[in-house]
Amino acid sequence: MQAVPTVPTAPIAFGIDIGGSGIKGAPVDLATGNLLTERKRIPTPEHSTPEAVAEICERVLAFFELPADTPVGVSLPAPIRYGEVLFMANLHQSWKGVNADQLMTASLGRPVSTVNDADAAGYAEVAYGAARNQLGTVIVTTLGTGIGSALIVDGVLVPNTELGHLEIDGHDAESRASSAAKEREGLTYGKWAKRLTRYYSVLEMLFSPDLFVVGGGVSREHEEFLGLIKVRTPLVPAALRNSAGIVGAARLAAPSHSS
Ligand code: BGC
């Protein structure tokens, strides 16, 4: 009998990124880090309880016809330790103490692993993007509703750093320097860049990093403000822009690709 040729299936995983304003998902080609289709985005419900958000994640996933064994990863804007949400800054407070792995696994009807959104983004930038092959200390920041951070040393992620909540000049840093703060206060790029200079200078003093990667939706507009941030450390825009959360969550969910 003739042997049936095995068709190599592209390694694929599905990533969902839960943000303060939108919940986005897409299948990811793990060989390249590219999204295989357009992202599906549904606005984050105003009453953003774990149940309400999990239901949206279910709708995002159901939009795609995925094989049952496709790994699914979800990123959340909170520190997550062994699945447990430690605190929640920008979604409903009832997230605190919830086991997000268990919640998402039950809601999506398949094993799901959850990860902090900035860690996912940082991981994706190291695997496929702006921090690829970068040795030393890399800090990836995401500027959005809050400020997320990922600390990566020689390619190894130190999770849950929460550097957006450093207290700087008496303020929670993200309340002054996130892109939501820029919008809220109607800051020009110039004024915002001054606050970002202060923020990145403190990170520079604390970590002496080799590279800063600036991500989040606003990294699309990097030409408007990146050059105005005055620090010694090289500062580059995220290569994966705002799909980094999806890509990192997907890759971390696929065991053979997560190292
Ligand atoms: C949260 C972080 C998150 C960041 C970006 C912060 O307020 O505490 O966990 O990574 O926002 O979403």
JSON list of N, CA, C and O in Angstrom, two decimals, residues 40-85:
[
{"chain": "A", "resi": 40, "resn": "LYS", "atom": "N", "xyz": [-10.85, 40.18, 14.72]},
{"chain": "A", "resi": 40, "resn": "LYS", "atom": "CA", "xyz": [-12.24, 40.47, 15.05]},
{"chain": "A", "resi": 40, "resn": "LYS", "atom": "C", "xyz": [-12.21, 41.31, 16.32]},
{"chain": "A", "resi": 40, "resn": "LYS", "atom": "O", "xyz": [-11.55, 40.93, 17.31]},
{"chain": "A", "resi": 41, "resn": "ARG", "atom": "N", "xyz": [-12.87, 42.45, 16.31]},
{"chain": "A", "resi": 41, "resn": "ARG", "atom": "CA", "xyz": [-12.86, 43.34, 17.48]},
{"chain": "A", "resi": 41, "resn": "ARG", "atom": "C", "xyz": [-14.27, 43.64, 17.95]},
{"chain": "A", "resi": 41, "resn": "ARG", "atom": "O", "xyz": [-15.14, 43.98, 17.14]},
{"chain": "A", "resi": 42, "resn": "ILE", "atom": "N", "xyz": [-14.49, 43.49, 19.24]},
{"chain": "A", "resi": 42, "resn": "ILE", "atom": "CA", "xyz": [-15.77, 43.85, 19.84]},
{"chain": "A", "resi": 42, "resn": "ILE", "atom": "C", "xyz": [-15.44, 44.80, 21.00]},
{"chain": "A", "resi": 42, "resn": "ILE", "atom": "O", "xyz": [-14.51, 44.53, 21.77]},
{"chain": "A", "resi": 43, "resn": "PRO", "atom": "N", "xyz": [-16.18, 45.91, 21.11]},
{"chain": "A", "resi": 43, "resn": "PRO", "atom": "CA", "xyz": [-15.86, 46.84, 22.21]},
{"chain": "A", "resi": 43, "resn": "PRO", "atom": "C", "xyz": [-15.97, 46.16, 23.57]},
{"chain": "A", "resi": 43, "resn": "PRO", "atom": "O", "xyz": [-16.83, 45.30, 23.78]},
{"chain": "A", "resi": 44, "resn": "THR", "atom": "N", "xyz": [-15.10, 46.55, 24.48]},
{"chain": "A", "resi": 44, "resn": "THR", "atom": "CA", "xyz": [-15.13, 46.03, 25.85]},
{"chain": "A", "resi": 44, "resn": "THR", "atom": "C", "xyz": [-16.41, 46.55, 26.51]},
{"chain": "A", "resi": 44, "resn": "THR", "atom": "O", "xyz": [-16.69, 47.75, 26.42]},
{"chain": "A", "resi": 45, "resn": "PRO", "atom": "N", "xyz": [-17.20, 45.66, 27.15]},
{"chain": "A", "resi": 45, "resn": "PRO", "atom": "CA", "xyz": [-18.44, 46.16, 27.78]},
{"chain": "A", "resi": 45, "resn": "PRO", "atom": "C", "xyz": [-18.12, 47.15, 28.90]},
{"chain": "A", "resi": 45, "resn": "PRO", "atom": "O", "xyz": [-17.09, 47.01, 29.56]},
{"chain": "A", "resi": 46, "resn": "GLU", "atom": "N", "xyz": [-18.99, 48.15, 29.05]},
{"chain": "A", "resi": 46, "resn": "GLU", "atom": "CA", "xyz": [-18.75, 49.16, 30.08]},
{"chain": "A", "resi": 46, "resn": "GLU", "atom": "C", "xyz": [-18.69, 48.51, 31.45]},
{"chain": "A", "resi": 46, "resn": "GLU", "atom": "O", "xyz": [-17.83, 48.83, 32.27]},
{"chain": "A", "resi": 47, "resn": "HIS", "atom": "N", "xyz": [-19.62, 47.59, 31.70]},
{"chain": "A", "resi": 47, "resn": "HIS", "atom": "CA", "xyz": [-19.63, 46.85, 32.96]},
{"chain": "A", "resi": 47, "resn": "HIS", "atom": "C", "xyz": [-18.73, 45.63, 32.72]},
{"chain": "A", "resi": 47, "resn": "HIS", "atom": "O", "xyz": [-19.21, 44.54, 32.41]},
{"chain": "A", "resi": 48, "resn": "SER", "atom": "N", "xyz": [-17.41, 45.85, 32.89]},
{"chain": "A", "resi": 48, "resn": "SER", "atom": "CA", "xyz": [-16.44, 44.86, 32.39]},
{"chain": "A", "resi": 48, "resn": "SER", "atom": "C", "xyz": [-16.11, 43.77, 33.42]},
{"chain": "A", "resi": 48, "resn": "SER", "atom": "O", "xyz": [-14.96, 43.56, 33.76]},
{"chain": "A", "resi": 49, "resn": "THR", "atom": "N", "xyz": [-17.15, 43.11, 33.91]},
{"chain": "A", "resi": 49, "resn": "THR", "atom": "CA", "xyz": [-16.96, 42.02, 34.88]},
{"chain": "A", "resi": 49, "resn": "THR", "atom": "C", "xyz": [-16.33, 40.82, 34.18]},
{"chain": "A", "resi": 49, "resn": "THR", "atom": "O", "xyz": [-16.37, 40.70, 32.94]},
{"chain": "A", "resi": 50, "resn": "PRO", "atom": "N", "xyz": [-15.77, 39.88, 34.94]},
{"chain": "A", "resi": 50, "resn": "PRO", "atom": "CA", "xyz": [-15.19, 38.68, 34.32]},
{"chain": "A", "resi": 50, "resn": "PRO", "atom": "C", "xyz": [-16.19, 37.95, 33.42]},
{"chain": "A", "resi": 50, "resn": "PRO", "atom": "O", "xyz": [-15.85, 37.56, 32.30]},
{"chain": "A", "resi": 51, "resn": "GLU", "atom": "N", "xyz": [-17.44, 37.84, 33.88]},
{"chain": "A", "resi": 51, "resn": "GLU", "atom": "CA", "xyz": [-18.45, 37.10, 33.10]},
{"chain": "A", "resi": 51, "resn": "GLU", "atom": "C", "xyz": [-18.74, 37.81, 31.78]},
{"chain": "A", "resi": 51, "resn": "GLU", "atom": "O", "xyz": [-18.81, 37.19, 30.72]},
{"chain": "A", "resi": 52, "resn": "ALA", "atom": "N", "xyz": [-18.93, 39.15, 31.85]},
{"chain": "A", "resi": 52, "resn": "ALA", "atom": "CA", "xyz": [-19.27, 39.92, 30.64]},
{"chain": "A", "resi": 52, "resn": "ALA", "atom": "C", "xyz": [-18.12, 39.85, 29.64]},
{"chain": "A", "resi": 52, "resn": "ALA", "atom": "O", "xyz": [-18.33, 39.68, 28.43]},
{"chain": "A", "resi": 53, "resn": "VAL", "atom": "N", "xyz": [-16.89, 39.93, 30.14]},
{"chain": "A", "resi": 53, "resn": "VAL", "atom": "CA", "xyz": [-15.73, 39.92, 29.24]},
{"chain": "A", "resi": 53, "resn": "VAL", "atom": "C", "xyz": [-15.54, 38.52, 28.64]},
{"chain": "A", "resi": 53, "resn": "VAL", "atom": "O", "xyz": [-15.26, 38.36, 27.45]},
{"chain": "A", "resi": 54, "resn": "ALA", "atom": "N", "xyz": [-15.73, 37.49, 29.47]},
{"chain": "A", "resi": 54, "resn": "ALA", "atom": "CA", "xyz": [-15.58, 36.11, 28.97]},
{"chain": "A", "resi": 54, "resn": "ALA", "atom": "C", "xyz": [-16.61, 35.84, 27.87]},
{"chain": "A", "resi": 54, "resn": "ALA", "atom": "O", "xyz": [-16.30, 35.15, 26.89]},
{"chain": "A", "resi": 55, "resn": "GLU", "atom": "N", "xyz": [-17.80, 36.40, 28.02]},
{"chain": "A", "resi": 55, "resn": "GLU", "atom": "CA", "xyz": [-18.82, 36.18, 26.99]},
{"chain": "A", "resi": 55, "resn": "GLU", "atom": "C", "xyz": [-18.41, 36.80, 25.66]},
{"chain": "A", "resi": 55, "resn": "GLU", "atom": "O", "xyz": [-18.61, 36.22, 24.60]},
{"chain": "A", "resi": 56, "resn": "ILE", "atom": "N", "xyz": [-17.78, 37.97, 25.73]},
{"chain": "A", "resi": 56, "resn": "ILE", "atom": "CA", "xyz": [-17.29, 38.60, 24.48]},
{"chain": "A", "resi": 56, "resn": "ILE", "atom": "C", "xyz": [-16.16, 37.76, 23.88]},
{"chain": "A", "resi": 56, "resn": "ILE", "atom": "O", "xyz": [-16.10, 37.57, 22.66]},
{"chain": "A", "resi": 57, "resn": "CYS", "atom": "N", "xyz": [-15.30, 37.23, 24.74]},
{"chain": "A", "resi": 57, "resn": "CYS", "atom": "CA", "xyz": [-14.20, 36.39, 24.22]},
{"chain": "A", "resi": 57, "resn": "CYS", "atom": "C", "xyz": [-14.79, 35.19, 23.46]},
{"chain": "A", "resi": 57, "resn": "CYS", "atom": "O", "xyz": [-14.29, 34.79, 22.41]},
{"chain": "A", "resi": 58, "resn": "GLU", "atom": "N", "xyz": [-15.86, 34.65, 24.02]},
{"chain": "A", "resi": 58, "resn": "GLU", "atom": "CA", "xyz": [-16.54, 33.51, 23.38]},
{"chain": "A", "resi": 58, "resn": "GLU", "atom": "C", "xyz": [-17.04, 33.91, 22.00]},
{"chain": "A", "resi": 58, "resn": "GLU", "atom": "O", "xyz": [-16.88, 33.18, 21.03]},
{"chain": "A", "resi": 59, "resn": "ARG", "atom": "N", "xyz": [-17.61, 35.13, 21.91]},
{"chain": "A", "resi": 59, "resn": "ARG", "atom": "CA", "xyz": [-18.12, 35.60, 20.61]},
{"chain": "A", "resi": 59, "resn": "ARG", "atom": "C", "xyz": [-16.99, 35.84, 19.63]},
{"chain": "A", "resi": 59, "resn": "ARG", "atom": "O", "xyz": [-17.11, 35.57, 18.43]},
{"chain": "A", "resi": 60, "resn": "VAL", "atom": "N", "xyz": [-15.87, 36.37, 20.12]},
{"chain": "A", "resi": 60, "resn": "VAL", "atom": "CA", "xyz": [-14.72, 36.62, 19.23]},
{"chain": "A", "resi": 60, "resn": "VAL", "atom": "C", "xyz": [-14.22, 35.29, 18.67]},
{"chain": "A", "resi": 60, "resn": "VAL", "atom": "O", "xyz": [-14.00, 35.14, 17.46]},
{"chain": "A", "resi": 61, "resn": "LEU", "atom": "N", "xyz": [-14.10, 34.30, 19.55]},
{"chain": "A", "resi": 61, "resn": "LEU", "atom": "CA", "xyz": [-13.59, 32.99, 19.10]},
{"chain": "A", "resi": 61, "resn": "LEU", "atom": "C", "xyz": [-14.57, 32.33, 18.13]},
{"chain": "A", "resi": 61, "resn": "LEU", "atom": "O", "xyz": [-14.16, 31.76, 17.11]},
{"chain": "A", "resi": 62, "resn": "ALA", "atom": "N", "xyz": [-15.88, 32.43, 18.45]},
{"chain": "A", "resi": 62, "resn": "ALA", "atom": "CA", "xyz": [-16.90, 31.76, 17.63]},
{"chain": "A", "resi": 62, "resn": "ALA", "atom": "C", "xyz": [-16.96, 32.34, 16.22]},
{"chain": "A", "resi": 62, "resn": "ALA", "atom": "O", "xyz": [-17.47, 31.70, 15.29]},
{"chain": "A", "resi": 63, "resn": "PHE", "atom": "N", "xyz": [-16.44, 33.55, 16.04]},
{"chain": "A", "resi": 63, "resn": "PHE", "atom": "CA", "xyz": [-16.43, 34.19, 14.74]},
{"chain": "A", "resi": 63, "resn": "PHE", "atom": "C", "xyz": [-15.56, 33.42, 13.74]},
{"chain": "A", "resi": 63, "resn": "PHE", "atom": "O", "xyz": [-15.72, 33.52, 12.54]},
{"chain": "A", "resi": 64, "resn": "PHE", "atom": "N", "xyz": [-14.61, 32.65, 14.27]},
{"chain": "A", "resi": 64, "resn": "PHE", "atom": "CA", "xyz": [-13.66, 31.90, 13.42]},
{"chain": "A", "resi": 64, "resn": "PHE", "atom": "C", "xyz": [-13.99, 30.41, 13.49]},
{"chain": "A", "resi": 64, "resn": "PHE", "atom": "O", "xyz": [-14.45, 29.94, 14.53]},
{"chain": "A", "resi": 65, "resn": "GLU", "atom": "N", "xyz": [-13.77, 29.70, 12.41]},
{"chain": "A", "resi": 65, "resn": "GLU", "atom": "CA", "xyz": [-13.98, 28.25, 12.47]},
{"chain": "A", "resi": 65, "resn": "GLU", "atom": "C", "xyz": [-12.63, 27.60, 12.74]},
{"chain": "A", "resi": 65, "resn": "GLU", "atom": "O", "xyz": [-11.84, 27.40, 11.83]},
{"chain": "A", "resi": 66, "resn": "LEU", "atom": "N", "xyz": [-12.40, 27.28, 13.99]},
{"chain": "A", "resi": 66, "resn": "LEU", "atom": "CA", "xyz": [-11.08, 26.76, 14.35]},
{"chain": "A", "resi": 66, "resn": "LEU", "atom": "C", "xyz": [-11.16, 25.29, 14.69]},
{"chain": "A", "resi": 66, "resn": "LEU", "atom": "O", "xyz": [-12.11, 24.85, 15.35]},
{"chain": "A", "resi": 67, "resn": "PRO", "atom": "N", "xyz": [-10.15, 24.51, 14.30]},
{"chain": "A", "resi": 67, "resn": "PRO", "atom": "CA", "xyz": [-10.10, 23.12, 14.75]},
{"chain": "A", "resi": 67, "resn": "PRO", "atom": "C", "xyz": [-10.10, 23.07, 16.28]},
{"chain": "A", "resi": 67, "resn": "PRO", "atom": "O", "xyz": [-9.57, 23.99, 16.93]},
{"chain": "A", "resi": 68, "resn": "ALA", "atom": "N", "xyz": [-10.70, 22.01, 16.84]},
{"chain": "A", "resi": 68, "resn": "ALA", "atom": "CA", "xyz": [-10.86, 21.92, 18.30]},
{"chain": "A", "resi": 68, "resn": "ALA", "atom": "C", "xyz": [-9.52, 21.92, 19.03]},
{"chain": "A", "resi": 68, "resn": "ALA", "atom": "O", "xyz": [-9.46, 22.31, 20.19]},
{"chain": "A", "resi": 69, "resn": "ASP", "atom": "N", "xyz": [-8.45, 21.50, 18.34]},
{"chain": "A", "resi": 69, "resn": "ASP", "atom": "CA", "xyz": [-7.17, 21.41, 19.06]},
{"chain": "A", "resi": 69, "resn": "ASP", "atom": "C", "xyz": [-6.27, 22.63, 18.88]},
{"chain": "A", "resi": 69, "resn": "ASP", "atom": "O", "xyz": [-5.11, 22.62, 19.29]},
{"chain": "A", "resi": 70, "resn": "THR", "atom": "N", "xyz": [-6.80, 23.69, 18.29]},
{"chain": "A", "resi": 70, "resn": "THR", "atom": "CA", "xyz": [-5.98, 24.91, 18.16]},
{"chain": "A", "resi": 70, "resn": "THR", "atom": "C", "xyz": [-5.79, 25.55, 19.54]},
{"chain": "A", "resi": 70, "resn": "THR", "atom": "O", "xyz": [-6.77, 25.84, 20.22]},
{"chain": "A", "resi": 71, "resn": "PRO", "atom": "N", "xyz": [-4.54, 25.74, 19.96]},
{"chain": "A", "resi": 71, "resn": "PRO", "atom": "CA", "xyz": [-4.34, 26.36, 21.29]},
{"chain": "A", "resi": 71, "resn": "PRO", "atom": "C", "xyz": [-4.88, 27.80, 21.32]},
{"chain": "A", "resi": 71, "resn": "PRO", "atom": "O", "xyz": [-4.80, 28.51, 20.31]},
{"chain": "A", "resi": 72, "resn": "VAL", "atom": "N", "xyz": [-5.42, 28.16, 22.46]},
{"chain": "A", "resi": 72, "resn": "VAL", "atom": "CA", "xyz": [-5.97, 29.52, 22.61]},
{"chain": "A", "resi": 72, "resn": "VAL", "atom": "C", "xyz": [-5.32, 30.20, 23.81]},
{"chain": "A", "resi": 72, "resn": "VAL", "atom": "O", "xyz": [-5.26, 29.63, 24.91]},
{"chain": "A", "resi": 73, "resn": "GLY", "atom": "N", "xyz": [-4.83, 31.40, 23.59]},
{"chain": "A", "resi": 73, "resn": "GLY", "atom": "CA", "xyz": [-4.25, 32.19, 24.68]},
{"chain": "A", "resi": 73, "resn": "GLY", "atom": "C", "xyz": [-4.98, 33.52, 24.77]},
{"chain": "A", "resi": 73, "resn": "GLY", "atom": "O", "xyz": [-5.43, 34.07, 23.76]},
{"chain": "A", "resi": 74, "resn": "VAL", "atom": "N", "xyz": [-5.11, 34.01, 25.99]},
{"chain": "A", "resi": 74, "resn": "VAL", "atom": "CA", "xyz": [-5.83, 35.27, 26.22]},
{"chain": "A", "resi": 74, "resn": "VAL", "atom": "C", "xyz": [-4.94, 36.21, 27.03]},
{"chain": "A", "resi": 74, "resn": "VAL", "atom": "O", "xyz": [-4.36, 35.79, 28.04]},
{"chain": "A", "resi": 75, "resn": "SER", "atom": "N", "xyz": [-4.83, 37.46, 26.60]},
{"chain": "A", "resi": 75, "resn": "SER", "atom": "CA", "xyz": [-4.06, 38.41, 27.41]},
{"chain": "A", "resi": 75, "resn": "SER", "atom": "C", "xyz": [-5.00, 39.39, 28.10]},
{"chain": "A", "resi": 75, "resn": "SER", "atom": "O", "xyz": [-6.02, 39.80, 27.53]},
{"chain": "A", "resi": 76, "resn": "LEU", "atom": "N", "xyz": [-4.64, 39.73, 29.32]},
{"chain": "A", "resi": 76, "resn": "LEU", "atom": "CA", "xyz": [-5.49, 40.56, 30.18]},
{"chain": "A", "resi": 76, "resn": "LEU", "atom": "C", "xyz": [-4.68, 41.74, 30.74]},
{"chain": "A", "resi": 76, "resn": "LEU", "atom": "O", "xyz": [-3.49, 41.58, 31.02]},
{"chain": "A", "resi": 77, "resn": "PRO", "atom": "N", "xyz": [-5.33, 42.89, 30.96]},
{"chain": "A", "resi": 77, "resn": "PRO", "atom": "CA", "xyz": [-4.58, 44.05, 31.47]},
{"chain": "A", "resi": 77, "resn": "PRO", "atom": "C", "xyz": [-4.41, 43.99, 32.99]},
{"chain": "A", "resi": 77, "resn": "PRO", "atom": "O", "xyz": [-4.84, 44.89, 33.72]},
{"chain": "A", "resi": 78, "resn": "ALA", "atom": "N", "xyz": [-3.77, 42.95, 33.47]},
{"chain": "A", "resi": 78, "resn": "ALA", "atom": "CA", "xyz": [-3.60, 42.76, 34.91]},
{"chain": "A", "resi": 78, "resn": "ALA", "atom": "C", "xyz": [-2.46, 41.78, 35.16]},
{"chain": "A", "resi": 78, "resn": "ALA", "atom": "O", "xyz": [-2.18, 40.94, 34.31]},
{"chain": "A", "resi": 79, "resn": "PRO", "atom": "N", "xyz": [-1.83, 41.88, 36.34]},
{"chain": "A", "resi": 79, "resn": "PRO", "atom": "CA", "xyz": [-0.84, 40.85, 36.67]},
{"chain": "A", "resi": 79, "resn": "PRO", "atom": "C", "xyz": [-1.55, 39.53, 36.93]},
{"chain": "A", "resi": 79, "resn": "PRO", "atom": "O", "xyz": [-2.60, 39.50, 37.58]},
{"chain": "A", "resi": 80, "resn": "ILE", "atom": "N", "xyz": [-0.97, 38.45, 36.41]},
{"chain": "A", "resi": 80, "resn": "ILE", "atom": "CA", "xyz": [-1.60, 37.13, 36.51]},
{"chain": "A", "resi": 80, "resn": "ILE", "atom": "C", "xyz": [-0.57, 36.14, 37.02]},
{"chain": "A", "resi": 80, "resn": "ILE", "atom": "O", "xyz": [0.50, 35.98, 36.42]},
{"chain": "A", "resi": 81, "resn": "ARG", "atom": "N", "xyz": [-0.89, 35.50, 38.12]},
{"chain": "A", "resi": 81, "resn": "ARG", "atom": "CA", "xyz": [0.05, 34.54, 38.69]},
{"chain": "A", "resi": 81, "resn": "ARG", "atom": "C", "xyz": [-0.62, 33.19, 38.75]},
{"chain": "A", "resi": 81, "resn": "ARG", "atom": "O", "xyz": [-1.64, 33.04, 39.41]},
{"chain": "A", "resi": 82, "resn": "TYR", "atom": "N", "xyz": [-0.06, 32.22, 38.04]},
{"chain": "A", "resi": 82, "resn": "TYR", "atom": "CA", "xyz": [-0.67, 30.88, 37.94]},
{"chain": "A", "resi": 82, "resn": "TYR", "atom": "C", "xyz": [-2.18, 31.00, 37.67]},
{"chain": "A", "resi": 82, "resn": "TYR", "atom": "O", "xyz": [-2.98, 30.34, 38.32]},
{"chain": "A", "resi": 83, "resn": "GLY", "atom": "N", "xyz": [-2.55, 31.84, 36.75]},
{"chain": "A", "resi": 83, "resn": "GLY", "atom": "CA", "xyz": [-3.95, 31.98, 36.36]},
{"chain": "A", "resi": 83, "resn": "GLY", "atom": "C", "xyz": [-4.74, 32.99, 37.17]},
{"chain": "A", "resi": 83, "resn": "GLY", "atom": "O", "xyz": [-5.78, 33.47, 36.73]},
{"chain": "A", "resi": 84, "resn": "GLU", "atom": "N", "xyz": [-4.23, 33.35, 38.34]},
{"chain": "A", "resi": 84, "resn": "GLU", "atom": "CA", "xyz": [-5.03, 34.23, 39.22]},
{"chain": "A", "resi": 84, "resn": "GLU", "atom": "C", "xyz": [-4.75, 35.71, 38.95]},
{"chain": "A", "resi": 84, "resn": "GLU", "atom": "O", "xyz": [-3.58, 36.13, 38.90]},
{"chain": "A", "resi": 85, "resn": "VAL", "atom": "N", "xyz": [-5.81, 36.49, 38.83]},
{"chain": "A", "resi": 85, "resn": "VAL", "atom": "CA", "xyz": [-5.67, 37.94, 38.64]},
{"chain": "A", "resi": 85, "resn": "VAL", "atom": "C", "xyz": [-5.37, 38.57, 40.00]},
{"chain": "A", "resi": 85, "resn": "VAL", "atom": "O", "xyz": [-6.15, 38.45, 40.94]}
]
